[in-house]
Structure formats: structure tokens, C-alpha cells
């Protein structure tokens, strides 16, 4: 008697093989995220490119051709600026992305993009969205995604210029890229504007964006751990993620600004000092962090100092007291962290303990997403 294989056996086998391969690649990336030793033939770690990889595979291949572009290609630079006439005004653009399974995914991409513009001294004017959607997504879910983005734009007087979207078998989560554009009326603030003797001020709270996104992705689980009042308090903190007015009034006091993105405040400190070719000394106990962020990060064993923090901005200034007073009047959290100094030493103190910042680690939210969300 002829034995025939069941028609569905082979597809199921291929699916299992592909699933094993995805898990293997994910484990390799998570292990590699602890180091910065990639060679050109290895799978790259989760999160931002390391400085080594960026210099080796990007910077060496770039050549400046047009003087109209004002921003330098730097690993931590998320904006570009172009002079369009003889006046001081420039057009500034920024791109940012976010992934997740909630209707607010596009909003987080937009928040990152417009805050990055503000950190270069520009007034954000509009946003364009490019959305890649998983195959299982419904039109109702997509409509909610765009509705949340439009509500964000209305709140901050921004134009949602256009939306492009496609369903793709290449993604298992919503993936949104936001392109923001604005005008810098007095040129553009450089990322590498810090110099010896300048002070470093933190505007906002460390790790807050990451904690909010985890809550939105895993609210059912977290509701078993925390009381409803705690969850309501945490959600209310979302108002702190887009401090455009505060950043605008701070510009006259600023030498350089950098929003805390992938890799957290430690990565942002590295980006600022790397761009300026300086060192720094900051006090960890001065870094403002909400108790809600601490609780959620402790529950999942995450380091909030290595977690993306949209709306939290590092500001380099030589007028820290005046700036702190101004930010306080604007109703935002702010604290002086330390100073810029010559040399390459990047020092972080915690009481009597002294440590040296080596390289930025992979982002904790990205690691959490890989472990908890991508298999939904």
C-alpha cells in the first residue's frame, strides 16, 4: 500500500523550522547586545548601530557634495537641516520609528520625530507616516492607529501631511516610520555644540516612555500586579512626553540638545560627548525618574537608564540656573546632572561610587519587546 504524507505536514514542518530559526537569531542578537565586538560577518545586535559598526560601514562611505546641508553625519544625529536661501531660516527634517501592537504606536514615532526637531531649535510643522502592518491587522485597527496620530497632531497644532501604509508578511507587529519637518528660524543647533565648562541639564524623566509603552502592551498582566490607581497615575504621565513649548523657550540658553532615544540616558550622554569630542562627569542620583517607571522596570527586571525616553532631553548650557528656573516655570521636571570637561573620560558618580561609561548598551525596551511582544 502506498503511504502518502498528509498535505499539511510539510507546510507545518517549514513553519516550525522558520520559528526555530527566528528564535535562534533572536537569541544571538540578545547575546550580542551585551557587547560591541561585531565583525562584518556577524548578525548585528538589537537597537541602534554601535559606534564601531557605524564608523566602519556608514561613515567611511559618505562624502559631502552640497554645502546647503548643515548637519554632520553622526551616529547619534537624527535630524538633517538644509539652508534654502540667504536668510537665517533653514528647513529641518527628522525621522523616527516605533513598533508595537497598540493603536498608539504611530504616536510614539511622531513624538520622537517632533522632539528631535525641537532639539535642533526648529518649530515642527507637519508629519508624514509610513506604516507597515502585519497580515492579521484589520481595517478597524488601522483606522484607530491613524485616529490616534491625528489626535496627537491636533493637540500640538501639527499637520498630518500624508499616510502611506501596506500590509506586509515581513512584519509581525505594527511598524511606523514618522517623518517630521519644521523651520529653524535662527539656523540649527548642532549636536556637537558642547565645550569644556558647560553644564548638563536633564529635562524630563528617565525611562518614562518605555514604562508607558510596556503598560500599554501588557496592561492585563500588570493589572494583576498593580492597583488601578497606580495604572491611572502612570497613564497620566504621558502628558510629559512632548514638551515642545518648554524646549522652544529653552533654545536661547542652549549649546546642544539631545532627546533620550534608543539606549536610554547613558546612550544620549555618549552621543553628546562623542559628537563634541569631550568628556563629562554626571551624578546618577540627580537623574529624575518617576516611581511608576521604577516599579514597572523592577517587575520586568529592566534598567530604566538604558531605556528609550521620548520627551526627556539632555541640554548642554552655560546658564544652568537660569535654564532650570525657566523650565520650572514651564511646569517640566528638570535637574542639573554635571559638567562637560576636556578629555575622553565619561564619568558617572553614584554617591561615593565612580564608574566610567564605556559604550552604550542595547535598548531595554527593544529587548523587552523581543522577549514579550513579537510572539503575540
XYZ file of C-alpha atoms in Angstrom:
376
model
C 0.000 0.000 0.000
C 1.301 3.443 -0.916
C 1.844 5.742 2.053
C 1.292 9.375 1.327
C 2.275 12.254 3.519
C -0.558 14.372 4.816
C -0.913 17.521 2.690
C -0.380 19.884 5.651
C 2.653 18.126 7.153
C 5.301 19.841 5.041
C 3.975 23.416 5.478
C 3.729 22.798 9.218
C 7.287 21.484 9.263
C 8.539 24.537 7.376
C 6.710 26.809 9.793
C 8.338 25.068 12.749
C 11.755 25.345 11.110
C 11.229 29.060 10.435
C 10.051 29.611 14.011
C 13.179 27.850 15.344
C 15.347 29.975 13.071
C 13.693 33.205 14.302
C 14.238 32.157 17.928
C 17.888 31.334 17.212
C 18.512 34.696 15.529
C 16.761 36.494 18.374
C 18.932 34.738 20.981
C 22.061 35.588 19.006
C 21.048 39.245 18.837
C 20.208 39.417 22.530
C 23.574 37.877 23.448
C 25.375 40.220 21.075
C 23.607 43.232 22.570
C 25.815 42.827 25.643
C 28.970 43.510 23.636
C 30.270 45.845 20.963
C 32.509 43.404 19.153
C 30.601 42.710 15.927
C 32.682 41.741 12.960
C 31.381 42.397 9.464
C 30.116 38.814 9.083
C 28.118 38.652 12.321
C 24.430 39.350 12.901
C 24.085 42.860 14.328
C 22.669 43.434 17.799
C 19.171 44.734 18.549
C 18.843 48.502 18.751
C 20.961 51.354 17.423
C 24.104 50.612 15.460
C 27.176 50.637 17.651
C 29.716 53.403 17.104
C 32.158 50.829 15.720
C 29.742 49.491 13.114
C 28.536 52.965 12.141
C 32.040 54.295 11.553
C 33.098 51.155 9.688
C 30.072 50.610 7.472
C 28.496 54.081 7.148
C 30.863 56.971 7.786
C 33.673 55.624 5.601
C 31.327 55.568 2.606
C 29.809 59.057 2.929
C 31.084 62.104 1.031
C 29.790 65.684 1.305
C 28.653 67.121 -2.027
C 26.376 70.064 -1.166
C 27.183 72.885 1.241
C 23.477 73.628 1.729
C 23.192 70.695 4.154
C 24.151 71.942 7.595
C 24.123 68.886 9.856
C 27.041 66.477 10.018
C 26.535 62.724 9.558
C 26.921 61.438 13.127
C 25.767 58.190 14.695
C 23.566 59.980 17.229
C 22.230 62.624 14.813
C 18.561 62.051 13.993
C 17.895 65.300 12.109
C 19.031 66.924 8.886
C 18.951 70.634 8.031
C 19.134 72.437 4.706
C 19.632 76.152 4.012
C 17.282 77.257 1.242
C 18.189 80.931 0.767
C 20.440 83.693 2.045
C 18.323 84.191 5.189
C 18.980 82.516 8.542
C 15.948 80.210 8.316
C 16.564 76.559 7.474
C 14.362 73.566 6.744
C 14.903 70.810 9.313
C 13.706 67.206 8.945
C 13.734 64.235 11.304
C 12.777 60.581 11.029
C 11.823 58.242 13.836
C 10.232 54.823 14.078
C 8.255 52.772 16.569
C 6.905 49.238 16.657
C 4.259 47.584 18.788
C 0.768 46.120 18.868
C -1.268 49.085 20.109
C -3.152 51.931 18.438
C -0.655 54.434 19.873
C 2.354 53.025 18.010
C 2.276 55.797 15.379
C 2.022 58.444 18.107
C 5.307 57.301 19.669
C 7.081 57.531 16.318
C 5.656 61.047 15.847
C 6.652 62.130 19.377
C 10.245 61.083 18.785
C 10.397 62.892 15.437
C 8.945 66.242 16.549
C 11.000 66.313 19.759
C 14.145 65.679 17.710
C 13.263 68.712 15.570
C 12.793 70.829 18.682
C 16.212 69.686 19.936
C 17.756 71.291 16.839
C 15.947 74.560 17.512
C 13.242 74.060 14.872
C 9.478 74.593 15.096
C 7.761 71.344 13.978
C 5.093 71.925 11.323
C 3.983 68.567 9.936
C 4.360 64.795 9.982
C 4.204 62.099 7.331
C 3.621 58.458 8.321
C 4.770 55.271 6.619
C 3.053 52.241 8.164
C 3.911 48.573 7.721
C 1.131 46.367 9.048
C 1.036 42.660 9.993
C -1.194 40.424 7.890
C -3.658 39.848 10.739
C -4.445 43.544 11.186
C -7.996 44.669 10.489
C -9.151 47.907 8.886
C -10.775 48.930 12.181
C -7.431 48.583 13.984
C -5.701 50.593 11.252
C -8.338 53.323 11.490
C -7.706 53.557 15.243
C -3.953 53.808 14.612
C -4.401 56.812 12.317
C -7.071 58.335 14.555
C -4.626 58.411 17.468
C -1.983 60.045 15.257
C -4.416 62.710 14.027
C -5.498 63.468 17.609
C -1.836 63.936 18.583
C -1.294 66.315 15.654
C -4.392 68.328 16.556
C -3.240 68.641 20.176
C 0.145 70.051 19.108
C -1.016 72.111 16.083
C 0.757 69.881 13.554
C -0.308 68.879 10.051
C -0.636 65.166 9.352
C 0.654 65.639 5.823
C 0.092 62.149 4.477
C -0.158 58.480 5.407
C 1.195 55.603 3.356
C 0.523 52.059 4.504
C 0.941 48.491 3.372
C 0.292 45.076 4.832
C 3.442 43.007 4.736
C 4.333 39.413 5.604
C 7.754 40.767 6.620
C 6.408 42.279 9.872
C 4.750 40.639 12.863
C 3.999 43.923 14.640
C 2.875 47.368 13.557
C 5.949 49.258 12.375
C 5.612 53.010 11.781
C 8.152 55.488 10.471
C 7.343 59.152 11.091
C 8.990 61.890 9.052
C 8.679 65.341 10.638
C 9.559 68.677 9.038
C 9.899 72.150 10.515
C 11.634 75.528 10.265
C 14.688 76.649 12.193
C 14.305 80.443 12.179
C 17.799 81.057 13.536
C 19.695 78.233 11.929
C 20.143 74.825 13.546
C 21.552 73.808 16.922
C 24.499 71.423 16.429
C 24.622 68.089 18.228
C 28.319 68.645 18.922
C 27.999 72.100 20.490
C 29.281 71.218 23.975
C 32.590 72.554 25.262
C 34.638 72.475 28.469
C 32.879 74.099 31.414
C 29.346 73.738 30.056
C 26.732 72.214 32.340
C 24.400 69.305 31.586
C 20.718 69.622 32.468
C 18.114 66.864 32.216
C 14.635 67.983 31.183
C 12.060 65.243 31.773
C 12.106 61.779 33.350
C 14.345 58.814 32.635
C 12.674 55.729 31.113
C 9.118 57.100 31.176
C 8.294 56.393 27.539
C 9.441 52.792 27.878
C 7.341 52.248 31.010
C 4.235 53.667 29.315
C 4.667 51.511 26.238
C 5.119 48.386 28.359
C 1.925 49.248 30.246
C 0.001 49.678 27.004
C 1.276 46.362 25.627
C 0.778 44.356 28.851
C -1.966 46.157 30.757
C -3.868 42.959 31.504
C -0.806 41.363 33.117
C 0.185 44.499 35.009
C -3.351 44.962 36.322
C -2.797 41.706 38.251
C 0.305 43.187 39.871
C -0.640 46.847 40.480
C -3.777 48.543 41.814
C -5.986 50.532 39.374
C -4.949 53.878 40.903
C -1.303 53.139 40.107
C -2.139 52.338 36.477
C -4.190 55.552 36.134
C -1.345 57.619 37.591
C 1.103 56.033 35.176
C -1.072 56.688 32.125
C -1.485 60.332 33.167
C 2.278 60.816 32.845
C 2.005 60.576 29.065
C 1.420 64.340 29.005
C 5.166 64.748 29.731
C 6.341 63.061 26.522
C 6.092 66.056 24.178
C 7.394 69.237 25.912
C 7.594 71.330 22.732
C 6.786 74.644 24.427
C 9.455 74.133 27.090
C 12.093 73.210 24.531
C 11.243 76.234 22.411
C 11.694 78.750 25.234
C 14.912 76.986 26.310
C 16.667 77.492 22.950
C 18.383 80.846 23.781
C 20.188 79.146 26.689
C 21.241 76.016 24.790
C 24.614 74.947 23.357
C 23.381 71.466 22.365
C 20.341 69.262 22.981
C 19.683 65.563 22.510
C 16.460 63.671 23.137
C 16.947 60.411 25.026
C 16.234 57.740 22.450
C 17.290 54.124 21.966
C 19.739 53.037 24.660
C 18.446 55.488 27.262
C 20.137 58.364 29.032
C 23.500 56.594 29.046
C 23.447 56.369 25.242
C 22.339 60.022 24.933
C 25.227 61.172 27.154
C 27.595 59.185 24.969
C 26.138 60.692 21.771
C 26.532 64.260 23.039
C 30.121 63.791 24.169
C 31.111 61.764 21.110
C 29.787 64.477 18.785
C 31.654 67.220 20.684
C 34.821 65.202 21.335
C 34.604 65.855 25.077
C 34.214 64.025 28.365
C 31.778 64.652 31.201
C 31.005 63.951 34.830
C 27.393 63.487 35.944
C 25.683 62.332 39.141
C 23.251 59.450 38.722
C 21.288 60.444 41.831
C 20.343 63.718 40.083
C 18.651 61.914 37.190
C 14.911 62.392 37.625
C 12.859 59.208 37.411
C 9.195 58.577 38.252
C 8.362 55.943 40.834
C 5.922 54.414 38.339
C 8.827 53.810 35.949
C 10.866 52.240 38.736
C 8.037 49.842 39.686
C 7.373 48.644 36.136
C 11.076 48.235 35.352
C 11.651 46.281 38.578
C 8.741 43.978 37.726
C 10.327 43.058 34.372
C 13.946 43.417 35.600
C 14.784 46.226 33.204
C 17.308 49.038 33.561
C 15.449 52.368 33.061
C 18.748 54.194 32.453
C 19.155 52.137 29.273
C 15.560 52.583 28.101
C 14.190 54.919 25.428
C 12.735 58.077 26.976
C 10.924 60.270 24.436
C 10.303 63.714 25.894
C 13.332 63.533 28.173
C 16.098 65.759 26.816
C 19.715 66.377 27.744
C 20.550 70.079 27.453
C 24.087 71.486 27.404
C 24.203 75.079 28.622
C 26.469 77.642 30.262
C 23.495 79.173 32.095
C 22.108 76.242 34.080
C 20.438 78.187 36.899
C 18.531 80.465 34.529
C 17.513 77.471 32.407
C 16.311 75.459 35.419
C 14.217 78.407 36.578
C 12.707 78.763 33.100
C 11.865 75.060 32.815
C 10.296 75.115 36.275
C 8.023 77.963 35.146
C 7.027 75.819 32.145
C 5.973 73.044 34.535
C 8.500 70.399 33.455
C 10.858 68.344 35.607
C 14.479 69.417 35.325
C 17.759 68.850 37.176
C 21.435 69.709 36.770
C 23.421 66.495 36.254
C 27.041 67.656 35.943
C 29.591 69.252 33.638
C 31.445 68.866 30.369
C 35.232 68.608 30.599
C 38.234 68.055 28.356
C 39.495 64.584 27.575
C 37.633 61.372 26.852
C 36.693 60.271 30.391
C 32.918 59.892 30.730
C 32.332 59.635 34.456
C 29.117 58.737 36.298
C 29.045 59.017 40.077
C 26.574 57.458 42.489
C 27.353 58.629 45.995
C 30.973 57.625 46.575
C 30.951 55.108 43.715
C 32.595 56.179 40.461
C 32.152 54.391 37.140
C 33.241 55.133 33.600
C 30.775 54.934 30.744
C 32.242 52.659 28.098
C 29.826 52.055 25.222
C 26.034 52.380 25.131
C 24.227 49.072 25.643
C 21.230 47.898 23.616
C 17.885 49.476 24.432
C 15.958 47.780 27.238
C 12.538 48.366 25.649
C 13.737 46.724 22.416
C 14.983 43.764 24.438
C 11.688 43.551 26.311
C 9.724 43.734 23.040
C 11.770 40.876 21.588
C 11.037 38.717 24.607
C 7.397 39.588 25.319
C 5.634 41.105 22.321
C 6.852 39.722 18.991
C 5.216 36.323 19.525
C 1.747 37.781 20.209
